[in-house]
Structures are given as C-alpha cells and as structure tokens.
Short mmCIF file of C-alpha atoms and ligand atoms in Angstrom, two decimals:
data_model
loop_
_atom_site.label_atom_id
_atom_site.label_comp_id
_atom_site.label_asym_id
_atom_site.label_seq_id
_atom_site.Cartn_x
_atom_site.Cartn_y
_atom_site.Cartn_z
CA UNK A 87 0.00 0.00 0.00
CA UNK A 88 2.36 2.69 -1.16
CA UNK A 89 -0.59 5.08 -1.33
CA UNK A 90 -0.89 4.99 2.45
CA UNK A 91 2.80 5.71 2.95
CA UNK A 92 2.51 8.62 0.53
CA UNK A 93 -0.49 10.04 2.38
CA UNK A 94 1.28 9.77 5.74
CA UNK A 95 4.46 11.41 4.45
CA UNK A 96 2.57 14.22 2.76
CA UNK A 97 0.42 14.85 5.84
CA UNK A 98 3.53 14.96 8.05
CA UNK A 99 5.08 17.50 5.70
CA UNK A 100 1.93 19.64 5.73
CA UNK A 101 1.70 19.43 9.50
CA UNK A 102 5.21 20.84 9.75
CA UNK A 103 4.58 23.54 7.11
CA UNK A 104 1.37 24.69 8.77
CA UNK A 105 2.82 24.53 12.26
CA UNK A 106 0.02 22.37 13.67
CA UNK A 107 0.39 21.01 17.15
CA UNK A 108 -1.70 17.95 16.46
CA UNK A 109 -3.64 16.40 13.60
CA UNK A 110 -7.02 15.01 14.46
CA UNK A 111 -8.02 13.73 11.04
CA UNK A 112 -6.90 13.70 7.42
CA UNK A 113 -9.42 13.65 4.59
CA UNK A 114 -8.49 12.05 1.27
CA UNK A 115 -10.34 11.85 -2.02
CA UNK A 116 -9.85 8.70 -4.05
CA UNK A 117 -11.00 8.32 -7.62
CA UNK A 118 -13.08 5.22 -8.23
CA UNK A 119 -10.73 4.01 -10.97
CA UNK A 120 -7.86 3.87 -8.49
CA UNK A 121 -9.64 0.91 -6.98
CA UNK A 122 -8.86 1.42 -3.32
CA UNK A 123 -11.42 0.42 -0.72
CA UNK A 124 -11.84 2.95 2.12
CA UNK A 125 -11.95 0.06 4.57
CA UNK A 126 -8.39 -1.01 3.67
CA UNK A 127 -7.18 2.55 3.40
CA UNK A 128 -8.23 3.15 6.99
CA UNK A 129 -6.87 -0.13 8.24
CA UNK A 130 -3.42 0.46 6.73
CA UNK A 131 -3.42 4.13 7.68
CA UNK A 132 -3.90 3.31 11.34
CA UNK A 133 -0.96 0.90 11.08
CA UNK A 134 1.25 3.29 9.13
CA UNK A 135 0.93 6.22 11.54
CA UNK A 136 2.10 4.18 14.54
CA UNK A 137 5.24 5.73 15.95
CA UNK A 138 4.84 8.92 13.88
CA UNK A 139 3.54 12.33 14.90
CA UNK A 140 0.23 11.32 13.32
CA UNK A 141 -0.37 8.47 15.74
CA UNK A 142 -3.88 8.76 17.13
CA UNK A 143 -5.23 10.58 14.09
CA UNK A 144 -8.03 9.26 11.90
CA UNK A 145 -8.58 9.13 8.15
CA UNK A 146 -11.73 9.80 6.17
CA UNK A 147 -12.02 8.69 2.53
CA UNK A 148 -14.31 10.22 -0.05
CA UNK A 149 -14.74 8.24 -3.25
CA UNK A 150 -14.96 10.27 -6.44
CA UNK A 151 -17.11 8.47 -9.01
CA UNK A 152 -15.87 8.10 -12.58
CA UNK A 153 -17.05 10.82 -14.93
CA UNK A 154 -16.39 10.51 -18.64
CA UNK A 155 -16.86 13.23 -21.24
CA UNK A 156 -17.97 11.86 -24.58
CA UNK A 157 -15.63 12.72 -27.50
CA UNK A 158 -18.55 12.59 -29.91
CA UNK A 159 -21.38 14.58 -28.35
CA UNK A 160 -19.63 16.17 -25.38
CA UNK A 161 -21.98 15.08 -22.59
CA UNK A 162 -20.62 13.90 -19.26
CA UNK A 163 -21.74 10.55 -17.87
CA UNK A 164 -20.90 7.81 -15.38
CA UNK A 165 -19.65 4.82 -17.36
CA UNK A 166 -20.80 1.56 -15.81
CA UNK A 167 -22.37 -1.79 -16.56
CA UNK A 168 -25.86 -0.33 -16.91
CA UNK A 169 -24.81 1.64 -19.99
CA UNK A 170 -22.18 -0.92 -21.08
CA UNK A 171 -19.53 1.78 -20.41
CA UNK A 172 -20.83 3.72 -23.40
CA UNK A 173 -22.23 7.21 -23.78
CA UNK A 174 -25.98 7.17 -23.02
CA UNK A 175 -26.41 10.13 -25.39
CA UNK A 176 -24.94 8.77 -28.62
CA UNK A 177 -23.68 5.24 -27.87
CA UNK A 178 -20.01 6.09 -28.47
CA UNK A 179 -17.31 4.71 -26.17
CA UNK A 180 -14.65 7.28 -27.04
CA UNK A 181 -14.34 9.53 -24.01
CA UNK A 182 -11.93 11.40 -21.79
CA UNK A 183 -11.85 10.63 -18.11
CA UNK A 184 -12.60 13.90 -16.33
CA UNK A 185 -12.86 12.41 -12.86
CA UNK A 186 -12.01 9.10 -11.26
CA UNK A 187 -8.19 8.94 -11.35
CA UNK A 188 -7.50 11.32 -8.46
CA UNK A 189 -5.69 10.66 -5.26
CA UNK A 190 -5.87 13.83 -3.25
CA UNK A 191 -5.08 14.88 0.28
CA UNK A 192 -8.08 17.14 0.62
CA UNK A 193 -7.89 18.49 4.16
CA UNK A 194 -6.23 18.10 7.50
CA UNK A 195 -8.18 18.81 10.66
CA UNK A 196 -5.64 20.30 13.02
CA UNK A 197 -5.20 21.62 16.53
CA UNK A 198 -2.88 24.56 17.11
CA UNK B 259 -10.19 23.98 24.74
CA UNK B 260 -8.25 24.04 21.51
CA UNK B 261 -10.36 24.36 18.43
CA UNK B 262 -10.03 22.09 15.45
CA UNK B 263 -9.23 23.98 12.30
CA UNK B 264 -9.80 22.52 8.86
CA UNK B 265 -6.95 23.23 6.51
CA UNK B 266 -7.78 22.92 2.82
CA UNK B 267 -4.92 21.33 0.92
CA UNK B 268 -6.15 19.69 -2.28
CA UNK B 269 -2.66 18.21 -2.67
CA UNK B 270 -2.02 15.54 -5.30
CA UNK B 271 -0.67 12.54 -3.43
CA UNK B 272 1.03 11.20 -6.56
CA UNK B 273 2.75 14.46 -7.44
CA UNK B 274 6.20 13.35 -6.29
CA UNK B 275 5.88 10.22 -8.42
CA UNK B 276 4.89 12.24 -11.49
CA UNK B 277 7.84 14.60 -11.02
CA UNK B 278 10.32 11.74 -10.66
CA UNK B 279 8.83 10.00 -13.72
CA UNK B 280 9.45 13.10 -15.86
CA UNK B 281 13.02 13.29 -14.58
CA UNK B 282 13.54 9.63 -15.45
CA UNK B 283 12.29 10.18 -19.01
CA UNK B 284 14.72 13.07 -19.45
CA UNK B 285 17.58 10.93 -18.15
CA UNK B 286 16.69 8.10 -20.54
CA UNK B 287 16.63 10.54 -23.48
CA UNK B 288 20.13 11.61 -22.54
CA UNK B 289 21.26 7.99 -22.36
CA UNK B 290 19.58 7.09 -25.66
CA UNK B 291 17.89 4.24 -23.83
CA UNK B 292 14.34 3.19 -24.68
CA UNK B 293 12.38 2.08 -21.61
CA UNK B 294 9.28 0.03 -22.32
CA UNK B 295 6.81 -0.55 -19.48
CA UNK B 296 5.04 -3.85 -20.18
CA UNK B 297 1.75 -4.35 -18.34
CA UNK B 298 -0.91 -7.06 -18.32
CA UNK B 299 -3.06 -9.26 -16.13
CA UNK B 300 -1.15 -12.16 -14.51
CA UNK B 301 -0.27 -14.92 -16.94
CA UNK B 302 -1.14 -13.05 -20.15
CA UNK B 303 2.24 -13.97 -21.57
CA UNK B 304 4.59 -11.07 -20.76
CA UNK B 305 7.65 -13.23 -20.19
CA UNK B 306 6.98 -15.54 -23.14
CA UNK B 307 6.49 -12.53 -25.43
CA UNK B 308 9.74 -11.00 -24.18
CA UNK B 309 11.76 -14.16 -24.79
CA UNK B 310 10.47 -14.23 -28.38
CA UNK B 311 11.14 -10.54 -28.86
CA UNK B 312 14.68 -10.90 -27.52
CA UNK B 313 15.42 -13.72 -29.98
CA UNK B 314 14.13 -11.51 -32.79
CA UNK B 315 16.06 -8.31 -32.05
CA UNK B 316 19.05 -9.15 -29.87
CA UNK B 317 21.45 -8.91 -32.82
CA UNK B 318 20.43 -5.28 -33.39
CA UNK B 319 19.68 -3.91 -29.94
CA UNK B 320 21.34 -4.44 -26.59
CA UNK B 321 18.55 -5.48 -24.23
CA UNK B 322 17.94 -5.75 -20.51
CA UNK B 323 14.76 -6.74 -18.68
CA UNK B 324 13.75 -5.66 -15.19
CA UNK B 325 11.45 -8.24 -13.63
CA UNK B 326 8.95 -7.29 -10.97
CA UNK B 327 8.27 -10.83 -9.93
CA UNK B 328 6.88 -10.90 -6.47
CA UNK B 329 8.91 -13.69 -4.98
CA UNK B 330 10.66 -15.80 -7.56
CA UNK B 331 13.41 -15.40 -10.09
CA UNK B 332 11.86 -17.82 -12.61
CA UNK B 333 11.05 -15.09 -15.15
CA UNK B 334 14.53 -13.53 -14.88
CA UNK B 335 16.08 -16.92 -15.63
CA UNK B 336 13.88 -17.34 -18.74
CA UNK B 337 15.03 -13.91 -19.98
CA UNK B 338 18.71 -14.74 -19.47
CA UNK B 339 18.24 -18.05 -21.32
CA UNK B 340 16.78 -16.09 -24.23
CA UNK B 341 19.95 -14.01 -24.45
CA UNK B 342 19.35 -10.71 -22.64
CA UNK B 343 20.43 -9.39 -19.25
CA UNK B 344 17.89 -9.43 -16.45
CA UNK B 345 17.47 -8.20 -12.92
CA UNK B 346 14.88 -8.75 -10.29
CA UNK B 347 13.30 -5.64 -8.80
CA UNK B 348 12.38 -5.59 -5.16
CA UNK B 349 8.75 -4.61 -5.09
CA UNK B 350 8.24 -5.51 -1.44
CA UNK B 351 5.02 -7.30 -2.31
CA UNK B 352 3.60 -4.21 -4.01
CA UNK B 353 0.94 -4.61 -6.68
CA UNK B 354 2.59 -2.11 -9.06
CA UNK B 355 5.90 -0.37 -9.77
CA UNK B 356 6.38 3.33 -9.27
CA UNK B 357 8.95 5.78 -10.60
CA UNK B 358 11.18 5.37 -7.57
CA UNK B 359 11.50 1.59 -7.86
CA UNK B 360 12.04 1.98 -11.60
CA UNK B 361 14.90 4.47 -11.22
CA UNK B 362 16.56 2.25 -8.65
CA UNK B 363 16.37 -0.59 -11.16
CA UNK B 364 17.79 1.58 -13.94
CA UNK B 365 20.69 2.58 -11.68
CA UNK B 366 21.53 -0.94 -10.72
CA UNK B 367 21.59 -2.31 -14.29
CA UNK B 368 23.35 0.88 -15.44
CA UNK B 369 20.74 1.59 -18.11
CA UNK B 370 23.15 3.70 -20.20
CA UNK B 371 24.69 0.47 -21.51
CA UNK B 372 21.45 -0.66 -23.15
CA UNK B 373 19.38 0.36 -26.18
CA UNK B 374 16.22 -1.23 -24.86
CA UNK B 375 15.21 -1.82 -21.27
CA UNK B 376 11.89 -3.55 -20.64
CA UNK B 377 10.11 -3.31 -17.34
CA UNK B 378 7.92 -6.37 -16.78
CA UNK B 379 5.40 -4.77 -14.44
CA UNK B 380 3.42 -6.65 -11.80
CA UNK B 381 0.53 -8.65 -13.28
CA UNK B 382 -2.40 -6.32 -12.55
CA UNK B 383 -4.60 -4.13 -14.74
CA UNK B 384 -5.52 -1.47 -12.21
CA UNK B 385 -2.82 0.46 -10.37
CA UNK B 386 0.10 -0.06 -12.79
CA UNK B 387 -1.92 2.24 -15.06
CA UNK B 388 -2.08 4.86 -12.28
CA UNK B 389 1.62 5.07 -11.55
CA UNK B 390 3.80 6.65 -14.18
CA UNK B 391 7.06 4.68 -14.07
CA UNK B 392 8.99 7.14 -16.22
CA UNK B 393 8.98 4.76 -19.19
CA UNK B 394 9.43 6.09 -22.72
CA UNK B 395 6.40 4.06 -23.88
CA UNK B 396 3.78 1.78 -22.33
CA UNK B 397 2.71 -1.52 -23.83
CA UNK B 398 -0.04 -3.77 -22.62
CA UNK B 399 -0.88 -7.36 -23.39
CA UNK B 400 -4.45 -8.57 -23.60
CA UNK B 401 -4.66 -12.33 -23.94
CA UNK B 402 -7.51 -14.11 -25.69
CA UNK B 403 -8.83 -16.05 -22.64
CA UNK B 404 -9.40 -12.71 -20.83
CA UNK B 405 -12.12 -11.74 -23.30
CA UNK B 406 -12.71 -9.04 -25.90
CA UNK B 407 -14.55 -6.80 -23.41
CA UNK B 408 -11.49 -6.05 -21.24
CA UNK B 409 -11.06 -2.58 -22.80
CA UNK B 410 -14.52 -1.67 -21.54
CA UNK B 411 -13.75 -2.77 -17.99
CA UNK B 412 -10.27 -1.31 -17.66
CA UNK B 413 -10.44 1.92 -19.65
CA UNK B 414 -7.45 3.58 -18.01
CA UNK B 415 -5.05 0.78 -18.90
CA UNK B 416 -5.98 1.15 -22.56
CA UNK B 417 -5.72 4.93 -22.37
CA UNK B 418 -2.17 4.96 -21.00
CA UNK B 419 -0.95 2.22 -23.39
CA UNK B 420 0.90 3.26 -26.56
CA UNK B 421 0.48 -0.17 -28.16
CA UNK B 422 -1.78 -3.14 -27.40
CA UNK B 423 -0.55 -6.68 -28.00
CA UNK B 424 -3.23 -9.36 -28.29
CA UNK B 425 -1.61 -12.64 -27.28
CA UNK B 426 -2.59 -16.32 -27.44
CA UNK B 427 -4.41 -15.99 -30.76
CA UNK B 428 -3.85 -19.75 -31.18
CA UNK B 429 -6.62 -20.46 -28.66
CA UNK B 430 -9.20 -18.20 -30.32
CA UNK B 431 -11.29 -21.14 -31.55
CA UNK B 432 -11.81 -22.30 -27.96
CA UNK B 433 -12.87 -18.96 -26.54
CA UNK B 434 -15.66 -16.62 -27.29
CA UNK B 435 -13.19 -13.98 -28.45
CA UNK B 436 -14.09 -11.80 -31.40
CA UNK B 437 -10.94 -10.12 -32.77
CA UNK B 438 -12.88 -7.41 -34.61
CA UNK B 439 -14.91 -6.62 -31.51
CA UNK B 440 -11.73 -6.47 -29.41
CA UNK B 441 -10.14 -4.08 -31.89
CA UNK B 442 -13.26 -1.91 -31.95
CA UNK B 443 -13.36 -1.78 -28.14
CA UNK B 444 -9.69 -0.81 -28.00
CA UNK B 445 -10.18 1.84 -30.70
CA UNK B 446 -13.03 3.26 -28.64
CA UNK B 447 -10.86 3.67 -25.59
CA UNK B 448 -7.81 4.90 -27.45
CA UNK B 449 -8.45 6.08 -31.00
CA UNK B 450 -5.60 5.41 -33.45
CA UNK B 451 -3.61 3.08 -31.19
CA UNK B 452 -1.69 0.25 -32.88
CA UNK B 453 -2.94 -3.28 -32.09
CA UNK B 454 -0.63 -6.25 -32.73
CA UNK B 455 -2.11 -9.79 -32.57
CA UNK B 456 0.51 -12.41 -31.74
CA UNK B 457 1.01 -15.95 -30.59
CA UNK B 458 4.00 -15.87 -28.26
CA UNK B 459 3.95 -19.65 -28.10
CA UNK B 460 4.80 -20.06 -31.80
CA UNK B 461 6.31 -16.65 -32.47
CA UNK B 462 3.61 -15.60 -34.93
CA UNK B 463 3.35 -11.82 -35.16
CA UNK B 464 6.51 -11.14 -33.14
CA UNK B 465 8.07 -9.58 -36.25
CA UNK B 466 5.35 -6.89 -36.15
CA UNK B 467 6.08 -6.18 -32.51
CA UNK B 468 9.81 -6.03 -33.26
CA UNK B 469 9.09 -3.56 -36.08
CA UNK B 470 7.14 -1.34 -33.67
CA UNK B 471 10.06 -1.42 -31.18
CA UNK B 472 12.60 -0.58 -33.90
CA UNK B 473 10.45 2.31 -35.15
CA UNK B 474 10.07 3.75 -31.64
CA UNK B 475 13.75 3.27 -30.86
CA UNK B 476 14.67 5.14 -34.02
CA UNK B 477 12.45 8.02 -32.93
CA UNK B 478 14.39 8.57 -29.72
CA UNK B 479 17.69 8.40 -31.61
CA UNK B 480 16.52 11.07 -34.07
CA UNK B 481 15.08 13.17 -31.26
CA UNK B 482 18.51 13.41 -29.70
CA UNK B 483 20.06 14.72 -32.90
CA UNK B 484 17.27 17.24 -33.40
N1 GTP C 541 -1.67 -21.08 -25.85
C1 GTP C 541 -0.79 -20.12 -25.58
N2 GTP C 541 -0.24 -20.06 -24.35
C2 GTP C 541 0.64 -19.07 -24.12
C3 GTP C 541 0.99 -18.11 -25.09
N3 GTP C 541 1.88 -17.24 -24.54
C4 GTP C 541 2.07 -17.64 -23.28
N4 GTP C 541 1.34 -18.73 -23.01
C5 GTP C 541 1.27 -19.49 -21.75
O1 GTP C 541 0.67 -18.67 -20.75
C6 GTP C 541 1.26 -18.94 -19.48
C7 GTP C 541 1.79 -17.65 -18.86
O2 GTP C 541 2.83 -17.13 -19.66
P1 GTP C 541 3.94 -16.13 -19.10
O3 GTP C 541 4.75 -15.67 -20.24
O4 GTP C 541 4.65 -16.73 -17.95
O5 GTP C 541 3.00 -14.96 -18.59
P2 GTP C 541 3.36 -13.69 -17.72
O6 GTP C 541 2.43 -12.61 -18.12
O7 GTP C 541 4.82 -13.40 -17.78
O8 GTP C 541 2.98 -14.21 -16.28
P3 GTP C 541 3.28 -13.55 -14.84
O9 GTP C 541 4.67 -12.96 -14.92
O10 GTP C 541 3.20 -14.70 -13.89
O11 GTP C 541 2.21 -12.52 -14.64
C8 GTP C 541 2.37 -19.97 -19.73
O12 GTP C 541 1.86 -21.23 -19.43
C9 GTP C 541 2.64 -19.82 -21.20
O13 GTP C 541 3.13 -21.01 -21.78
C10 GTP C 541 0.39 -18.23 -26.41
O14 GTP C 541 0.63 -17.44 -27.33
N5 GTP C 541 -0.51 -19.24 -26.57
MG1 MG C 542 6.19 -13.15 -16.24
ZN1 ZN C 543 -21.96 10.86 -26.70
ZN1 ZN C 544 -0.78 -1.22 -6.80
#
C-alpha cells in the first residue's frame, strides 16, 4: 500500500509547514478508478501512523465516481455496466476521463 | 479547549511520483535508452512474449529486462536463457511499480549500456496504469482467454498504453473472443492506437512487434540529434 505511505508522508510534511500542534483527522479523495477500498485505506493508515507524529489521528475517505466526457457529443456521464460503459447520449465509447483517477489529500483537521 | 481547524490542501498525493517520472524520461533521453513498461493481467504472456522478442532483435539492440516478480526469479532466468540481461526488482510485495522503484532498477543495471530496457510490471490491470514509471512508452498485453470486453472494464489501462498486443491468438477457436470486436473496443478507448495480434507460443506476429520497437527506438535516436 504505497498510497498509504505517501499520504502519511505528505500529511507529516503539511503538519510541519502549517505549524500544527496535532492532527485530528486527514481527509483524502480517491478516484473510483484507483480501486482502493476505504476500509483497507483506513486499516493500513492506522498501522502506518504508529510511531509517527500522526499516531492517534483518523482518516476519512471520499470516493470520487468516474465521470467521462464523450468525444462525440460532449456530454458527461458515469460509465458503468448499466450503460455498457458507453455514452448514453450517442452510444459512443470514445471519451476522456474527467474524474475518477485522483488521489488527493483534501484536508487536514488540526489543533494549534 | 483548543479548536479544530480545517486546513484545505487539495494536494495531489502522486505528485512526487509524477515529477520523478518526468526526470527519469529526461535521463533516458540523454542515455539514448528506450524504456518500455510492459503491463498485463497475470499470466497473459509477458515473459513468453519477451523471450520471443529478444530472440528476434538481440542482434540489433542491446537489451535488458527488469522483472517485478513478487517472490521468484523464474522469469529472470527465462530472460537470461533467451539471451538478454535481467534483474529482479524488489517490489516488497507491491501490486505495481512506481517511478522510484524503476529508477533504482535503472541505476543498478546501469541503463546507459542498453538500447532497450523492458520493465515487466506486476501482473495487474488497475494500479500499474495509475503510476507513471517514467517509461518512454507503455505496452499492454491482452490475452484471448481474458475476453474481448477487457477494454470496456479497464479503460485507463488502454488509455495509457501506446500499443496493445493481443496474445494467445492460437486459442481463439476455444474462446468466445471476437478479434474485430476487441479491436473496436480498444479503438473506442484509445483512437488510433496500434494493435498487434501475436502468438507468443509459436512466435507468430513477433516480427510486427519487433518492427514497432525498432520504429520507436529510431524516434528517440533522431530526437537526440534534433
Ligand atoms: N496457448 C498459448 N499459451 C501461451 C501463449 N503465450 C504464453 N502462453 C502461456 O501462458 C502462461 C503464462 O505465460 P507467461 O509468459 O509466464 O506470462 P506472464 O504474463 O509473464 O505471467 P506472470 O509474470 O506470472 O504474470 C504460460 O503457461 C505460457 O506457456 C500463447 O501465445 N498461446
Ligand atoms: Mg512473467
Ligand atoms: Zn456521446
Ligand atoms: Zn498497486
């Protein structure tokens, strides 16, 4: 779970930069295509922070659903089984992913 | 009582990986080394394809393979038997390679000495597509038993690939695999991408893959002069 290690390192860096005394919670946003379950993210996070300045803090995960923008007709849609991963407007499958690949440290909830 | 303050960050967790990947690409350009990141589901035929490819081009290009095998050196041995150099990367049980592990591998084989370095990524269609390794080009293998609808289920993998190899075409009669449908699904996900059907078992189609490699290698050589 290198994602977890990256989140912990980044949060530690931000804690230092912002001069926080303590972090209560970090909030991450994970694109659906990244394929990480919040349950595992939390489990590994709680392991990874042991012995660091983030020990005792919690993690909250928000999943960002996949949004595709159709190359043909330009509408945005959620590709999934129900539409066979195709554009519901015109039936084309050519699309750009506009959301769903992110892995973002959204916020830290800190005490000063 | 101290008050909890929410600090908005919106920081990209993968930013450091993306920066290192760009650095790696610049380094490889300077070394005139072509790094190919080869991705697929487990058992799609990455190692078999590589052994065939090595036999086909080893007289023209000096080749090394970096194997991301989780806990055995079987694949590295097969590569060495085929006539290229190979090393085993330490992935620590990870389900993908990132730019950091890739650069460490490039350092330890001293990539400058090679024309072509292939990274056999961990067998997985999800996160290897997320992590830019710093490779010059990405190739992916789709094997016939996996089905012609894979491009619909793993769109990102097909978007980041620069070439798609369809392997195990010898077993097409036994599977419900429609080559035209597969090509159409791939085209949908990545318009204009080259698709190369092969049978790594017999070597059929490997010449086409070798031609693609030679063409791409030539590009980086010309780029340097430009
Ligand atoms: N029928 C058939 N079998 C093949 C072909 N290419 C590979 N195989 C078989 O598929 C199996 C897996 O091949 P490998 O080359 O080891 O696949 P891989 O992707 O390197 O596997 P991992 O590294 O374990 O993910 C082996 O039993 C191969 O003999 C092919 O073109 N046709
Ligand atoms: Mg292999
Ligand atoms: Zn459309
Ligand atoms: Zn992974």
